[in-house]
Tab-separated table of C-alpha atoms in Angstrom:
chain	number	residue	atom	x	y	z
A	1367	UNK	CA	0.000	0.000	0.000
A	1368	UNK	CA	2.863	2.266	0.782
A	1369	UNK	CA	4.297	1.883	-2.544
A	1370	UNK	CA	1.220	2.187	-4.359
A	1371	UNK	CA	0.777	6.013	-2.700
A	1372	UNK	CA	4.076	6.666	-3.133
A	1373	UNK	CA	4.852	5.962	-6.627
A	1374	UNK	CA	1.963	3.818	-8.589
A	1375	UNK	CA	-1.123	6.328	-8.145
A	1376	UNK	CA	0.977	9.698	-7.874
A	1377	UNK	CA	2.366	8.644	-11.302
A	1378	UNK	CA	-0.996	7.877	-12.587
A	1379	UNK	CA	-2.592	10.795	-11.680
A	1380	UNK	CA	0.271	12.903	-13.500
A	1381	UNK	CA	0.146	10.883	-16.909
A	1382	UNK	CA	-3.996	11.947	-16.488
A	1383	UNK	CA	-3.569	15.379	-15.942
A	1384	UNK	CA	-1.226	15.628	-18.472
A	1385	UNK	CA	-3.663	14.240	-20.979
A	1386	UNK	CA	-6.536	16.035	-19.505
A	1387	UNK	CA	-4.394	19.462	-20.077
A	1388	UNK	CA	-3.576	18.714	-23.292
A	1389	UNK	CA	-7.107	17.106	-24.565
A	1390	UNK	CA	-8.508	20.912	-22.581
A	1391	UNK	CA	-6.291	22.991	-25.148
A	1392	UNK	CA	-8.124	21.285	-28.203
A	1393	UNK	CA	-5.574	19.053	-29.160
A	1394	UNK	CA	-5.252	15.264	-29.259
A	1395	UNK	CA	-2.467	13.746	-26.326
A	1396	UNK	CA	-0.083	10.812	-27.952
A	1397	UNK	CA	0.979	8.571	-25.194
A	1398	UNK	CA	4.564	7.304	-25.944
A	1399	UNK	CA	6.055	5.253	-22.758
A	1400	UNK	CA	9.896	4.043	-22.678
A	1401	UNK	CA	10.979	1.122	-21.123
A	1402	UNK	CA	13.906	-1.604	-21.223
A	1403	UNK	CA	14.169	-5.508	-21.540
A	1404	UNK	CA	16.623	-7.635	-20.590
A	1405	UNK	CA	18.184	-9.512	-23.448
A	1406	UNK	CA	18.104	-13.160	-21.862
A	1407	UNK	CA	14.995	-14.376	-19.487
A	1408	UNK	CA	14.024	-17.837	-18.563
A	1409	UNK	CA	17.622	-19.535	-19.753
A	1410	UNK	CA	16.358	-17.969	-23.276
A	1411	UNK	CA	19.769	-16.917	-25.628
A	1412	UNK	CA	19.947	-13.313	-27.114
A	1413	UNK	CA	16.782	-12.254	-27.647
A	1414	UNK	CA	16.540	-11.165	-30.936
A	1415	UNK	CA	14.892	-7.867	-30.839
A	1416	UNK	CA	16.545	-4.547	-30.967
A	1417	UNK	CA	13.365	-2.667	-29.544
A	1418	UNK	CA	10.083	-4.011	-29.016
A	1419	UNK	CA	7.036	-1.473	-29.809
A	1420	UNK	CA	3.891	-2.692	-27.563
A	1421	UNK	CA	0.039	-1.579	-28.011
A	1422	UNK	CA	-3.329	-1.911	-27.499
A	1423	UNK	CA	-6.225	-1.814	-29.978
A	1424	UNK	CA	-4.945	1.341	-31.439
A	1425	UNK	CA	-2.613	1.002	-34.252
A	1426	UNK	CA	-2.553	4.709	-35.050
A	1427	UNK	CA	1.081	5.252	-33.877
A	1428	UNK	CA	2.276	2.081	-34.783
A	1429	UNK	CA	2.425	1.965	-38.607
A	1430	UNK	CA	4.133	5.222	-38.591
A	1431	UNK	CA	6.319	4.889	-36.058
A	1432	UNK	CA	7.826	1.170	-37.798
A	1433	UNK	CA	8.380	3.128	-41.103
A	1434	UNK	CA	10.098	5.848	-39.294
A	1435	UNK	CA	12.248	3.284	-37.815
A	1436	UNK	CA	13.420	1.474	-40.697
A	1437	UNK	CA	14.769	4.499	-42.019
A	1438	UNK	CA	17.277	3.590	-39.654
A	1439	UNK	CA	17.450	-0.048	-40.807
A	1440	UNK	CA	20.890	-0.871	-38.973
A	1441	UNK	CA	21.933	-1.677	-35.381
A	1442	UNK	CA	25.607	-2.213	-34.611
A	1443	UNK	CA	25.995	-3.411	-38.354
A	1444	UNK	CA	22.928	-5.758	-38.489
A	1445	UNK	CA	19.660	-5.179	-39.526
A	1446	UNK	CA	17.400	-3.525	-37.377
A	1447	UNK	CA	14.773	-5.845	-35.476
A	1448	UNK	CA	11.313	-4.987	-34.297
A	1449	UNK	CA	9.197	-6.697	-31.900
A	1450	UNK	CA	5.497	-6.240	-32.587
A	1451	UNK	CA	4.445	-7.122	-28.755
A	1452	UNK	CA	7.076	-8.950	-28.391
A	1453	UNK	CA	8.557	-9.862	-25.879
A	1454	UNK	CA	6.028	-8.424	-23.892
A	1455	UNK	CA	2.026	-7.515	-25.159
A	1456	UNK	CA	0.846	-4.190	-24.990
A	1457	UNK	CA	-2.697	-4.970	-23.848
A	1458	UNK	CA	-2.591	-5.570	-19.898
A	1459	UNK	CA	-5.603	-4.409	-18.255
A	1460	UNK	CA	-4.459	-1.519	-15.418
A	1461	UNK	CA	-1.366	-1.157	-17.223
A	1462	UNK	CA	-0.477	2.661	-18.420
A	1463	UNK	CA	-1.038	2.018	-22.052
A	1464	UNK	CA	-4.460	0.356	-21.326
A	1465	UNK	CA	-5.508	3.060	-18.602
A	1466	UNK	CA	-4.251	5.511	-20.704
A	1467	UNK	CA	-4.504	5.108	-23.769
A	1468	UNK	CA	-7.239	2.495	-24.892
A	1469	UNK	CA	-9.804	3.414	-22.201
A	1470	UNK	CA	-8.825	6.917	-23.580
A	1471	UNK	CA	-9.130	5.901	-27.347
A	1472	UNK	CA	-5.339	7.632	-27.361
A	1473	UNK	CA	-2.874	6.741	-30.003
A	1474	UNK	CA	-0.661	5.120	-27.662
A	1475	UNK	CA	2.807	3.010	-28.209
A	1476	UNK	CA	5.103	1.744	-25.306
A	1477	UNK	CA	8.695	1.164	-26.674
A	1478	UNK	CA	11.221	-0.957	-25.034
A	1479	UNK	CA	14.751	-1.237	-25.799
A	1480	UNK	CA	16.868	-4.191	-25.073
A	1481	UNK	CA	18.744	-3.315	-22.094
A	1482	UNK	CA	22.517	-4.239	-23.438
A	1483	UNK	CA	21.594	-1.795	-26.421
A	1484	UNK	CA	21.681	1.301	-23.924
A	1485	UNK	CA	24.259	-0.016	-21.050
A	1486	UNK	CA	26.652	2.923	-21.931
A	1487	UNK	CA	26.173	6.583	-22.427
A	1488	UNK	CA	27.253	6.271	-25.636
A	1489	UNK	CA	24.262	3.729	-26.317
A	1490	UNK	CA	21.982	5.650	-24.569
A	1491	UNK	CA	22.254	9.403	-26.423
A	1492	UNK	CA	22.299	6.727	-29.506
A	1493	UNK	CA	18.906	5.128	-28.961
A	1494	UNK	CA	17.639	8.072	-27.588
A	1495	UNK	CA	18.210	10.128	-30.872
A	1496	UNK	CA	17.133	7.326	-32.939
A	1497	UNK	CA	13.449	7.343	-31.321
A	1498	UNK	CA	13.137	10.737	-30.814
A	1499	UNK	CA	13.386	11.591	-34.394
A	1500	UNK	CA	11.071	8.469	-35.521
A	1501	UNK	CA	8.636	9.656	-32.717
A	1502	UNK	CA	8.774	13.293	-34.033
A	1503	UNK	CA	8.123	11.454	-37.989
A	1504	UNK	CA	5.488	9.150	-36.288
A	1505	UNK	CA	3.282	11.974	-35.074
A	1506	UNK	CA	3.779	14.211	-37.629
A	1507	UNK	CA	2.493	11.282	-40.047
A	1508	UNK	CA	-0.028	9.537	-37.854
A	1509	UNK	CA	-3.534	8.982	-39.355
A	1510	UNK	CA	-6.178	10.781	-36.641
C-alpha cells in the first residue's frame, strides 16, 4: 500500500492530468512510454529484438512509427529488429497504455529497448536520438 501512494497512483494521476491538459487545449495527447528488456529471461539466448514497440487496440502510432524506424534499418551493423508485442504484449488491463490510452481511445505506443543496447552513455544518447526523431516522424504522419 505504501508503494502504491508513493509511486503507482501519484504517477498515474500525472500521466492523467497531463492528458486532460492537453485534450482541454483542443488538441489530441499521444501517449509514448519508454521502457527496457533484458536480453536473456528464462535460460532464453539473445533475444533477438533490438526494440520491441507494444500496443493496445490502437494502431494509429504504430504503422508510422515502424516506417520511421526502418529508415534507420541498422543496429551495430545488423539489420534492425522490431518486436510487434514482443517480448512483452501491450494490452494488460491496469497497465499505463491500457488506462491511458485504450480506455482513452489515445494513439498510444510503449517502446522498449533491449537493455545491453543502452548499457553505456554512448548507447543511450544513440537510442535516444534514434526514437526521438522516428517519434517526431510518427506523429507528424499519424492517421487521426
Amino acid at each position: 500500500e505504501r508503494r502504491l501512494e508513493r509511486c503507482h497512483r501519484p504517477y498515474h494521476r500525472a500521466v492523467a492530468s497531463a492528458i486532460d491538459a492537453i485534450e482541454g487545449e483542443g488538441a489530441l495527447p499521444v501517449l509514448v512510454s519508454i521502457h527496457s528488456f533484458t536480453p536473456q529471461l528464462r535460460g532464453r539466448s539473445l533475444r533477438p529484438w533490438h526494440l520491441a514497440l507494444l500496443w493496445d487496440q490502437d494502431d494509429r502510432l504504430l504503422r508510422p512509427l515502424v516506417e520511421a524506424l526502418m529508415a534507420e534499418p541498422e543496429v551495430g551493423g545488423e539489420p534492425l529488429c522490431i518486436g510487434d508485442n514482443e517480448p512483452y504484449t501491450g494490452a494488460l488491463a491496469g497497465d499505463c497504455m491500457n488506462q491511458h490510452g485504450t480506455r482513452r481511445g489515445l494513439p498510444h505506443i510503449l517502446i522498449e529497448v533491449r537493455n545491453d543496447l543502452i548499457a553505456v552513455p554512448e548507447g543511450q544518447a544513440a537510442w535516444g536520438g534514434r526514437l526521438a526523431r522516428a517519434v517526431q516522424v510518427a506523429v507528424g504522419q499519424m492517421v487521426v
